[in-house]
PDB file of C-alpha atoms in Angstrom:
ATOM      1  CA  MET A1478      16.873 -15.701   2.743  1.00  0.00           C
ATOM      2  CA  LEU A1479      14.219 -13.369   2.377  1.00  0.00           C
ATOM      3  CA  ILE A1480      12.003 -13.399  -0.871  1.00  0.00           C
ATOM      4  CA  ASP A1481      10.204 -10.050  -1.958  1.00  0.00           C
ATOM      5  CA  ALA A1482       7.906 -11.906  -4.405  1.00  0.00           C
ATOM      6  CA  HIS A1483       5.998  -8.623  -5.750  1.00  0.00           C
ATOM      7  CA  ALA A1484       8.125  -5.304  -6.157  1.00  0.00           C
ATOM      8  CA  HIS A1485       8.752  -2.503  -8.617  1.00  0.00           C
ATOM      9  CA  LEU A1486      12.422  -1.822  -8.310  1.00  0.00           C
ATOM     10  CA  ASP A1487      12.579   0.349 -11.521  1.00  0.00           C
ATOM     11  CA  HIS A1488      10.125   2.624  -9.550  1.00  0.00           C
ATOM     12  CA  TYR A1489      12.159   3.772  -6.689  1.00  0.00           C
ATOM     13  CA  ASP A1490      13.446   7.355  -6.688  1.00  0.00           C
ATOM     14  CA  ASP A1491      16.752   5.996  -6.408  1.00  0.00           C
ATOM     15  CA  PRO A1492      16.719   2.220  -7.501  1.00  0.00           C
ATOM     16  CA  GLN A1493      20.415   1.861  -6.669  1.00  0.00           C
ATOM     17  CA  GLU A1494      19.574   2.849  -3.087  1.00  0.00           C
ATOM     18  CA  ALA A1495      17.135  -0.073  -2.941  1.00  0.00           C
ATOM     19  CA  LEU A1496      19.575  -2.143  -4.650  1.00  0.00           C
ATOM     20  CA  THR A1497      22.343  -1.406  -2.220  1.00  0.00           C
ATOM     21  CA  ARG A1498      19.868  -2.537   0.814  1.00  0.00           C
ATOM     22  CA  ILE A1499      18.529  -5.631  -1.386  1.00  0.00           C
ATOM     23  CA  GLU A1500      22.312  -6.516  -1.465  1.00  0.00           C
ATOM     24  CA  ASP A1501      23.001  -5.792   1.905  1.00  0.00           C
ATOM     25  CA  ARG A1502      19.760  -7.625   3.548  1.00  0.00           C
ATOM     26  CA  ARG A1503      20.254 -10.404   0.648  1.00  0.00           C
ATOM     27  CA  ILE A1504      16.659 -10.398  -0.304  1.00  0.00           C
ATOM     28  CA  LEU A1505      15.737 -12.174  -3.856  1.00  0.00           C
ATOM     29  CA  THR A1506      13.536  -9.820  -5.122  1.00  0.00           C
ATOM     30  CA  LEU A1507      11.216 -10.480  -8.381  1.00  0.00           C
ATOM     31  CA  ALA A1508      11.238  -7.094 -10.343  1.00  0.00           C
ATOM     32  CA  ASN A1509       7.647  -7.203 -11.978  1.00  0.00           C
ATOM     33  CA  ALA A1510       7.268  -4.693 -14.879  1.00  0.00           C
ATOM     34  CA  MET A1511       4.238  -2.575 -15.597  1.00  0.00           C
ATOM     35  CA  ASP A1512       4.924  -2.011 -19.332  1.00  0.00           C
ATOM     36  CA  PRO A1513       8.028  -2.601 -21.870  1.00  0.00           C
ATOM     37  CA  ASP A1514       9.535   0.337 -20.673  1.00  0.00           C
ATOM     38  CA  SER A1515       9.676  -0.828 -17.367  1.00  0.00           C
ATOM     39  CA  TYR A1516      11.151  -4.178 -18.236  1.00  0.00           C
ATOM     40  CA  ARG A1517      13.828  -2.756 -20.046  1.00  0.00           C
ATOM     41  CA  ARG A1518      14.841  -0.498 -16.599  1.00  0.00           C
ATOM     42  CA  ASN A1519      14.474  -3.698 -14.359  1.00  0.00           C
ATOM     43  CA  LEU A1520      16.588  -5.609 -16.788  1.00  0.00           C
ATOM     44  CA  ALA A1521      19.389  -2.758 -16.488  1.00  0.00           C
ATOM     45  CA  LEU A1522      19.304  -3.059 -12.472  1.00  0.00           C
ATOM     46  CA  ALA A1523      19.364  -6.852 -12.733  1.00  0.00           C
ATOM     47  CA  LYS A1524      23.049  -6.444 -14.445  1.00  0.00           C
ATOM     48  CA  ASP A1525      23.970  -5.263 -10.637  1.00  0.00           C
ATOM     49  CA  SER A1526      22.699  -7.907  -8.847  1.00  0.00           C
ATOM     50  CA  ALA A1527      22.017 -11.132  -8.468  1.00  0.00           C
ATOM     51  CA  PHE A1528      19.200 -10.928  -5.904  1.00  0.00           C
ATOM     52  CA  VAL A1529      17.025  -9.038  -9.021  1.00  0.00           C
ATOM     53  CA  LEU A1530      15.081 -11.261 -10.787  1.00  0.00           C
ATOM     54  CA  PRO A1531      13.392  -9.014 -13.322  1.00  0.00           C
ATOM     55  CA  SER A1532      10.078 -10.176 -15.213  1.00  0.00           C
ATOM     56  CA  PHE A1533       8.036  -8.669 -18.194  1.00  0.00           C
ATOM     57  CA  GLY A1534       4.242  -8.330 -17.715  1.00  0.00           C
ATOM     58  CA  VAL A1535       1.535  -5.090 -18.931  1.00  0.00           C
ATOM     59  CA  HIS A1536      -0.362  -3.885 -16.101  1.00  0.00           C
ATOM     60  CA  PRO A1537      -3.726  -3.848 -16.237  1.00  0.00           C
ATOM     61  CA  ARG A1538      -3.689  -0.250 -16.046  1.00  0.00           C
ATOM     62  CA  ARG A1539      -1.154   0.224 -19.347  1.00  0.00           C
ATOM     63  CA  ALA A1540      -2.990  -2.738 -21.386  1.00  0.00           C
ATOM     64  CA  THR A1541      -5.043  -0.429 -23.774  1.00  0.00           C
ATOM     65  CA  GLU A1542      -2.003   1.085 -25.203  1.00  0.00           C
ATOM     66  CA  HIS A1543      -0.688  -2.272 -25.874  1.00  0.00           C
ATOM     67  CA  SER A1544      -3.514  -4.198 -26.799  1.00  0.00           C
ATOM     68  CA  ARG A1545      -3.804  -3.595 -30.829  1.00  0.00           C
ATOM     69  CA  ASN A1546       0.136  -4.218 -30.780  1.00  0.00           C
ATOM     70  CA  LEU A1547       0.010  -7.582 -29.382  1.00  0.00           C
ATOM     71  CA  SER A1548       2.714  -9.181 -31.549  1.00  0.00           C
ATOM     72  CA  ASP A1549       5.116  -6.895 -30.327  1.00  0.00           C
ATOM     73  CA  LEU A1550       5.316  -8.082 -26.744  1.00  0.00           C
ATOM     74  CA  ARG A1551       5.869 -11.303 -27.642  1.00  0.00           C
ATOM     75  CA  PRO A1552       9.787 -10.906 -27.886  1.00  0.00           C
ATOM     76  CA  MET A1553       9.908 -10.037 -24.289  1.00  0.00           C
ATOM     77  CA  ALA A1554       7.128 -12.337 -23.316  1.00  0.00           C
ATOM     78  CA  GLU A1555       9.491 -15.241 -24.731  1.00  0.00           C
ATOM     79  CA  GLN A1556      12.505 -13.829 -23.287  1.00  0.00           C
ATOM     80  CA  SER A1557      11.457 -13.192 -19.890  1.00  0.00           C
ATOM     81  CA  PRO A1558      11.798 -16.249 -17.725  1.00  0.00           C
ATOM     82  CA  MET A1559       8.503 -15.479 -16.008  1.00  0.00           C
ATOM     83  CA  LEU A1560       5.839 -12.797 -16.410  1.00  0.00           C
ATOM     84  CA  GLY A1561       4.434 -10.121 -14.385  1.00  0.00           C
ATOM     85  CA  GLU A1562       2.759  -8.217 -13.668  1.00  0.00           C
ATOM     86  CA  LEU A1563      -0.287  -9.253 -15.565  1.00  0.00           C
ATOM     87  CA  GLY A1564      -3.906  -9.562 -15.110  1.00  0.00           C
ATOM     88  CA  LEU A1565      -7.033  -7.612 -14.876  1.00  0.00           C
ATOM     89  CA  ASP A1566      -8.106  -4.633 -12.352  1.00  0.00           C
ATOM     90  CA  PHE A1567     -12.074  -4.024 -12.796  1.00  0.00           C
ATOM     91  CA  HIS A1568     -11.784  -2.501  -8.823  1.00  0.00           C
ATOM     92  CA  TRP A1569      -9.861   0.393  -8.970  1.00  0.00           C
ATOM     93  CA  VAL A1570      -9.722   1.250 -12.796  1.00  0.00           C
ATOM     94  CA  ARG A1571     -13.336   2.474 -13.263  1.00  0.00           C
ATOM     95  CA  ASP A1572     -13.363   3.184 -16.884  1.00  0.00           C
ATOM     96  CA  THR A1573     -15.065   0.123 -18.001  1.00  0.00           C
ATOM     97  CA  GLU A1574     -14.229   0.825 -21.797  1.00  0.00           C
ATOM     98  CA  THR A1575     -10.641  -0.292 -20.810  1.00  0.00           C
ATOM     99  CA  TYR A1576     -11.665  -3.817 -19.964  1.00  0.00           C
ATOM    100  CA  PRO A1577     -11.895  -5.179 -23.244  1.00  0.00           C
ATOM    101  CA  HIS A1578      -8.220  -3.923 -23.984  1.00  0.00           C
ATOM    102  CA  GLN A1579      -7.200  -5.463 -20.513  1.00  0.00           C
ATOM    103  CA  ILE A1580      -8.831  -9.242 -21.210  1.00  0.00           C
ATOM    104  CA  ARG A1581      -7.333  -8.841 -24.530  1.00  0.00           C
ATOM    105  CA  VAL A1582      -3.655  -8.128 -23.202  1.00  0.00           C
ATOM    106  CA  PHE A1583      -4.048 -10.518 -20.137  1.00  0.00           C
ATOM    107  CA  GLU A1584      -5.197 -13.530 -22.366  1.00  0.00           C
ATOM    108  CA  PHE A1585      -2.386 -13.329 -24.858  1.00  0.00           C
ATOM    109  CA  LEU A1586       0.136 -13.025 -22.323  1.00  0.00           C
ATOM    110  CA  ILE A1587      -1.457 -16.057 -20.018  1.00  0.00           C
ATOM    111  CA  ARG A1588      -1.483 -18.120 -23.388  1.00  0.00           C
ATOM    112  CA  GLU A1589       2.265 -17.231 -24.379  1.00  0.00           C
ATOM    113  CA  ALA A1590       2.927 -18.288 -20.363  1.00  0.00           C
ATOM    114  CA  ALA A1591       0.974 -21.389 -20.882  1.00  0.00           C
ATOM    115  CA  GLU A1592       2.842 -22.775 -24.188  1.00  0.00           C
ATOM    116  CA  ARG A1593       6.031 -21.909 -22.326  1.00  0.00           C
ATOM    117  CA  ASP A1594       5.029 -23.304 -18.502  1.00  0.00           C
ATOM    118  CA  LYS A1595       6.040 -20.139 -17.407  1.00  0.00           C
ATOM    119  CA  VAL A1596       5.345 -18.911 -13.596  1.00  0.00           C
ATOM    120  CA  VAL A1597       2.763 -15.933 -13.911  1.00  0.00           C
ATOM    121  CA  ASN A1598       2.958 -13.361 -11.386  1.00  0.00           C
ATOM    122  CA  LEU A1599      -0.880 -12.055 -11.163  1.00  0.00           C
ATOM    123  CA  HIS A1600      -3.042  -8.781 -10.595  1.00  0.00           C
ATOM    124  CA  THR A1601      -6.299  -9.684  -9.610  1.00  0.00           C
ATOM    125  CA  LYS A1602      -8.274  -6.755  -8.198  1.00  0.00           C
ATOM    126  CA  GLY A1603     -11.835  -7.030  -9.039  1.00  0.00           C
ATOM    127  CA  ALA A1604     -11.842  -9.927 -11.463  1.00  0.00           C
ATOM    128  CA  GLU A1605     -10.910 -12.882  -9.322  1.00  0.00           C
ATOM    129  CA  ARG A1606     -13.373 -15.183 -10.859  1.00  0.00           C
ATOM    130  CA  ARG A1607     -12.521 -13.900 -14.348  1.00  0.00           C
ATOM    131  CA  ILE A1608      -8.690 -14.653 -13.399  1.00  0.00           C
ATOM    132  CA  LEU A1609      -9.409 -18.306 -12.184  1.00  0.00           C
ATOM    133  CA  ASP A1610     -11.397 -19.289 -14.886  1.00  0.00           C
ATOM    134  CA  THR A1611      -9.151 -18.163 -17.229  1.00  0.00           C
ATOM    135  CA  LEU A1612      -6.362 -19.848 -15.944  1.00  0.00           C
ATOM    136  CA  ARG A1613      -8.278 -23.193 -15.761  1.00  0.00           C
ATOM    137  CA  ALA A1614      -9.309 -22.584 -19.473  1.00  0.00           C
ATOM    138  CA  PHE A1615      -5.239 -22.187 -20.255  1.00  0.00           C
ATOM    139  CA  GLY A1616      -4.231 -24.854 -18.103  1.00  0.00           C
ATOM    140  CA  VAL A1617      -1.934 -22.442 -16.096  1.00  0.00           C
ATOM    141  CA  LYS A1618      -0.729 -24.198 -12.610  1.00  0.00           C
ATOM    142  CA  LYS A1619       2.366 -21.979 -11.812  1.00  0.00           C
ATOM    143  CA  ALA A1620       0.640 -18.710 -10.918  1.00  0.00           C
ATOM    144  CA  ILE A1621       1.450 -16.495  -7.914  1.00  0.00           C
ATOM    145  CA  ILE A1622      -1.672 -14.658  -7.169  1.00  0.00           C
ATOM    146  CA  HIS A1623      -0.171 -11.257  -5.536  1.00  0.00           C
ATOM    147  CA  TRP A1624      -1.981  -9.419  -3.208  1.00  0.00           C
ATOM    148  CA  TYR A1625      -5.094 -11.415  -3.056  1.00  0.00           C
ATOM    149  CA  SER A1626      -8.184  -9.417  -1.395  1.00  0.00           C
ATOM    150  CA  GLY A1627     -10.940 -10.559  -2.562  1.00  0.00           C
ATOM    151  CA  PRO A1628     -13.602 -12.924  -2.039  1.00  0.00           C
ATOM    152  CA  MET A1629     -12.901 -15.990   0.263  1.00  0.00           C
ATOM    153  CA  ASP A1630     -14.627 -18.772  -1.743  1.00  0.00           C
ATOM    154  CA  VAL A1631     -12.662 -17.652  -4.683  1.00  0.00           C
ATOM    155  CA  LEU A1632      -9.857 -18.227  -2.487  1.00  0.00           C
ATOM    156  CA  ASP A1633     -10.527 -21.302  -1.634  1.00  0.00           C
ATOM    157  CA  GLU A1634     -10.959 -22.560  -5.026  1.00  0.00           C
ATOM    158  CA  MET A1635      -7.629 -21.045  -5.910  1.00  0.00           C
ATOM    159  CA  ILE A1636      -5.863 -22.864  -2.947  1.00  0.00           C
ATOM    160  CA  GLY A1637      -7.475 -25.927  -4.230  1.00  0.00           C
ATOM    161  CA  GLU A1638      -5.438 -25.486  -7.635  1.00  0.00           C
ATOM    162  CA  GLY A1639      -2.359 -25.120  -5.850  1.00  0.00           C
ATOM    163  CA  TYR A1640      -1.455 -21.527  -6.542  1.00  0.00           C
ATOM    164  CA  LEU A1641       1.007 -19.680  -4.378  1.00  0.00           C
ATOM    165  CA  PHE A1642      -0.048 -16.380  -2.574  1.00  0.00           C
ATOM    166  CA  THR A1643       2.077 -13.364  -1.948  1.00  0.00           C
ATOM    167  CA  VAL A1644       1.142 -11.496   1.525  1.00  0.00           C
ATOM    168  CA  GLY A1645       2.502  -8.076   1.538  1.00  0.00           C
ATOM    169  CA  VAL A1646       2.604  -4.521   3.658  1.00  0.00           C
ATOM    170  CA  GLU A1647      -1.004  -4.641   4.473  1.00  0.00           C
ATOM    171  CA  VAL A1648      -0.812  -7.577   6.538  1.00  0.00           C
ATOM    172  CA  LEU A1649       0.830  -5.074   9.133  1.00  0.00           C
ATOM    173  CA  TYR A1650      -2.498  -2.733   8.916  1.00  0.00           C
ATOM    174  CA  SER A1651      -5.347  -4.982   7.748  1.00  0.00           C
ATOM    175  CA  GLU A1652      -7.177  -7.799   9.559  1.00  0.00           C
ATOM    176  CA  LYS A1653      -8.935  -8.688   5.858  1.00  0.00           C
ATOM    177  CA  ILE A1654      -5.485  -9.708   4.589  1.00  0.00           C
ATOM    178  CA  ARG A1655      -4.409 -10.924   8.222  1.00  0.00           C
ATOM    179  CA  ASP A1656      -7.714 -13.465   7.523  1.00  0.00           C
ATOM    180  CA  VAL A1657      -6.243 -14.168   4.102  1.00  0.00           C
ATOM    181  CA  ALA A1658      -2.684 -15.169   5.607  1.00  0.00           C
ATOM    182  CA  ARG A1659      -4.589 -17.290   8.182  1.00  0.00           C
ATOM    183  CA  ALA A1660      -6.500 -19.164   5.385  1.00  0.00           C
ATOM    184  CA  VAL A1661      -3.751 -19.837   2.883  1.00  0.00           C
ATOM    185  CA  PRO A1662      -1.769 -22.983   3.640  1.00  0.00           C
ATOM    186  CA  PRO A1663       1.673 -22.532   4.844  1.00  0.00           C
ATOM    187  CA  ARG A1664       3.272 -24.344   1.810  1.00  0.00           C
ATOM    188  CA  GLN A1665       1.645 -21.870  -0.826  1.00  0.00           C
ATOM    189  CA  LEU A1666       2.486 -18.686   1.182  1.00  0.00           C
ATOM    190  CA  LEU A1667       5.008 -16.060  -0.822  1.00  0.00           C
ATOM    191  CA  SER A1668       6.222 -12.842   0.910  1.00  0.00           C
ATOM    192  CA  GLU A1669       6.122  -9.369  -0.709  1.00  0.00           C
ATOM    193  CA  THR A1670       6.317  -5.380  -0.657  1.00  0.00           C
ATOM    194  CA  ASP A1671       5.045  -4.235  -3.772  1.00  0.00           C
ATOM    195  CA  ASN A1672       7.526  -1.486  -3.058  1.00  0.00           C
ATOM    196  CA  PRO A1673       7.869   1.301  -3.574  1.00  0.00           C
ATOM    197  CA  GLY A1674       3.999   2.058  -4.081  1.00  0.00           C
ATOM    198  CA  GLY A1675       2.511  -0.650  -1.245  1.00  0.00           C
ATOM    199  CA  HIS A1676       3.822   0.922   1.705  1.00  0.00           C
ATOM    200  CA  ARG A1677       3.440   4.728   0.333  1.00  0.00           C
ATOM    201  CA  TRP A1678      -0.237   4.031  -0.518  1.00  0.00           C
ATOM    202  CA  LEU A1679      -0.880   2.537   2.915  1.00  0.00           C
ATOM    203  CA  ALA A1680       1.242   4.896   5.363  1.00  0.00           C
ATOM    204  CA  GLY A1681       1.832   7.832   3.121  1.00  0.00           C
ATOM    205  CA  GLU A1682       5.583   6.952   3.025  1.00  0.00           C
ATOM    206  CA  VAL A1683       7.803   4.509   0.995  1.00  0.00           C
ATOM    207  CA  ALA A1684       9.321   1.621   3.252  1.00  0.00           C
ATOM    208  CA  PRO A1685      12.611   0.473   2.346  1.00  0.00           C
ATOM    209  CA  PRO A1686      13.553  -3.140   0.682  1.00  0.00           C
ATOM    210  CA  ASP A1687      14.123  -4.971   3.916  1.00  0.00           C
ATOM    211  CA  ILE A1688      10.462  -3.989   5.383  1.00  0.00           C
ATOM    212  CA  ILE A1689       9.729  -7.539   3.967  1.00  0.00           C
ATOM    213  CA  ALA A1690      11.010  -8.909   6.945  1.00  0.00           C
ATOM    214  CA  ASP A1691       8.511  -7.409   8.979  1.00  0.00           C
ATOM    215  CA  VAL A1692       6.266  -8.892   6.605  1.00  0.00           C
ATOM    216  CA  VAL A1693       7.548 -12.298   7.444  1.00  0.00           C
ATOM    217  CA  ALA A1694       7.271 -11.922  11.393  1.00  0.00           C
ATOM    218  CA  GLU A1695       3.737 -11.068  11.351  1.00  0.00           C
ATOM    219  CA  VAL A1696       2.627 -13.636   8.458  1.00  0.00           C
ATOM    220  CA  ALA A1697       5.085 -16.232  11.262  1.00  0.00           C
ATOM    221  CA  ARG A1698       2.944 -14.812  14.085  1.00  0.00           C
ATOM    222  CA  LEU A1699      -0.227 -15.687  12.525  1.00  0.00           C
ATOM    223  CA  LYS A1700       0.774 -18.916  11.376  1.00  0.00           C
ATOM    224  CA  GLY A1701       2.122 -19.563  14.932  1.00  0.00           C
ATOM    225  CA  LEU A1702       6.014 -20.020  13.612  1.00  0.00           C
ATOM    226  CA  PRO A1703       9.349 -18.548  14.270  1.00  0.00           C
ATOM    227  CA  PRO A1704      10.350 -15.706  12.047  1.00  0.00           C
ATOM    228  CA  GLU A1705      13.153 -17.539  10.663  1.00  0.00           C
ATOM    229  CA  LYS A1706      10.912 -20.589  10.540  1.00  0.00           C
ATOM    230  CA  MET A1707       8.568 -18.994   8.227  1.00  0.00           C
ATOM    231  CA  GLU A1708      11.258 -17.502   5.668  1.00  0.00           C
ATOM    232  CA  ALA A1709      12.498 -20.668   5.237  1.00  0.00           C
ATOM    233  CA  VAL A1710       9.116 -22.223   4.688  1.00  0.00           C
ATOM    234  CA  ILE A1711       8.799 -18.956   2.068  1.00  0.00           C
ATOM    235  CA  GLN A1712      12.011 -19.865   0.610  1.00  0.00           C
ATOM    236  CA  ALA A1713      11.234 -23.596   0.102  1.00  0.00           C
ATOM    237  CA  ASN A1714       7.820 -22.849  -1.520  1.00  0.00           C
ATOM    238  CA  PHE A1715       9.254 -20.542  -4.226  1.00  0.00           C
ATOM    239  CA  LEU A1716      12.254 -22.895  -4.894  1.00  0.00           C
ATOM    240  CA  ARG A1717       9.858 -25.443  -5.349  1.00  0.00           C
ATOM    241  CA  LEU A1718       7.536 -23.543  -7.907  1.00  0.00           C
ATOM    242  CA  ILE A1719      10.932 -22.353  -9.993  1.00  0.00           C
ATOM    243  CA  SER A1720      12.877 -26.157  -9.640  1.00  0.00           C
ATOM    244  CA  GLY A1721      13.958 -27.702 -13.133  1.00  0.00           C
ATOM    245  CA  ASP A1722      13.013 -24.688 -14.953  1.00  0.00           C
ATOM    246  CA  PRO A1723      16.266 -23.811 -17.111  1.00  0.00           C
ATOM    247  CA  ARG A1724      15.405 -20.428 -17.457  1.00  0.00           C
ATOM    248  CA  LEU A1725      15.358 -20.080 -13.510  1.00  0.00           C
ATOM    249  CA  ALA A1726      18.727 -21.896 -12.764  1.00  0.00           C
ATOM    250  CA  GLY A1727      20.403 -18.619 -11.610  1.00  0.00           C
ATOM    251  CA  ALA A1728      17.967 -18.124  -8.843  1.00  0.00           C
ATOM    252  CA  GLN A1729      17.523 -21.808  -7.996  1.00  0.00           C
ATOM    253  CA  ALA A1730      21.175 -21.663  -7.531  1.00  0.00           C
ATOM    254  CA  LEU A1731      20.987 -18.550  -5.170  1.00  0.00           C
ATOM    255  CA  LEU A1732      18.337 -20.258  -2.951  1.00  0.00           C
ATOM    256  CA  GLU A1733      20.353 -23.592  -3.000  1.00  0.00           C
ATOM    257  CA  ARG A1734      23.341 -22.337  -1.738  1.00  0.00           C
ATOM    258  CA  GLN A1735      21.762 -20.167   1.064  1.00  0.00           C
ATOM    259  CA  ASN A1736      20.261 -23.390   1.971  1.00  0.00           C
ATOM    260  CA  ASP A1737      23.583 -24.725   2.003  1.00  0.00           C
ATOM    261  CA  ASN A1738      25.295 -21.911   3.989  1.00  0.00           C
ATOM    262  CA  ALA A1739      22.222 -22.387   6.705  1.00  0.00           C
ATOM    263  CA  THR A1740      22.704 -25.991   7.172  1.00  0.00           C
ATOM    264  CA  ARG A1741      26.356 -25.470   7.600  1.00  0.00           C
ATOM    265  CA  ARG A1742      26.024 -22.320  10.149  1.00  0.00           C
ATOM    266  CA  SER A1743      23.587 -24.924  11.924  1.00  0.00           C
ATOM    267  CA  ASN A1744      25.529 -27.909  11.844  1.00  0.00           C
ATOM    268  CA  ALA A1745      28.427 -25.562  13.392  1.00  0.00           C
ATOM    269  CA  VAL A1746      26.842 -24.341  16.147  1.00  0.00           C
ATOM    270  CA  SER A1747      25.619 -27.545  16.794  1.00  0.00           C
ATOM    271  CA  ASP A1748      29.206 -28.931  17.035  1.00  0.00           C
ATOM    272  CA  GLN A1749      30.103 -25.968  19.655  1.00  0.00           C
TER     273      GLN A1749
END
């Protein structure tokens, strides 16, 4: 099964059309939230598809408006089976006055995740070292590092911590991202689109959800693997991340059914 471990389903102009493509291609899609309203929209979309896994988070760009009302975020942080998108951005966000607000919201949500042993889906741009230090301080181990493009020494330390890393559509365009993909061990790789904004930012147009297959194929090429093998590795990585978490039992069951179906198909071919 293809896995898009970081997308913003509610941001499509036509989310229902995107859902149709996700269903047709059977793409397990982690629908990350930007803020509470975004989370509620993704929850509504998830009712229409077992392939959509919504999570609550506050993007660094939205932190200022929520940093003084942290208690309002707690019910959603408790409800959500994992947390994302959250993190810090000291690169694209140039207004340094927002940084204390970003840190306040980020540390609040990281504390919530640590107390409940939840997976976090992290935005790290320009704040890679600060985020690594925070994860270590709170003892968070179940982390997805979204679209890493920071210093390679920090990447090496994050790899050492066992975090998973999404490689997305920029791998189709950027040697820097190809270097990141080469550096991350296969068992710590995930795939993403960051749709609809990711490809639009790179190429000026929104790509359909199934561009994730092109991402997996390119990562497979970099790792010297057939695309179907890379797809299976990514599926196994995500399953290992969520295994045993009752809040994510639905996603586990979906992935395990796909494994069973793939095994039956392989056996049927072998018997012919």
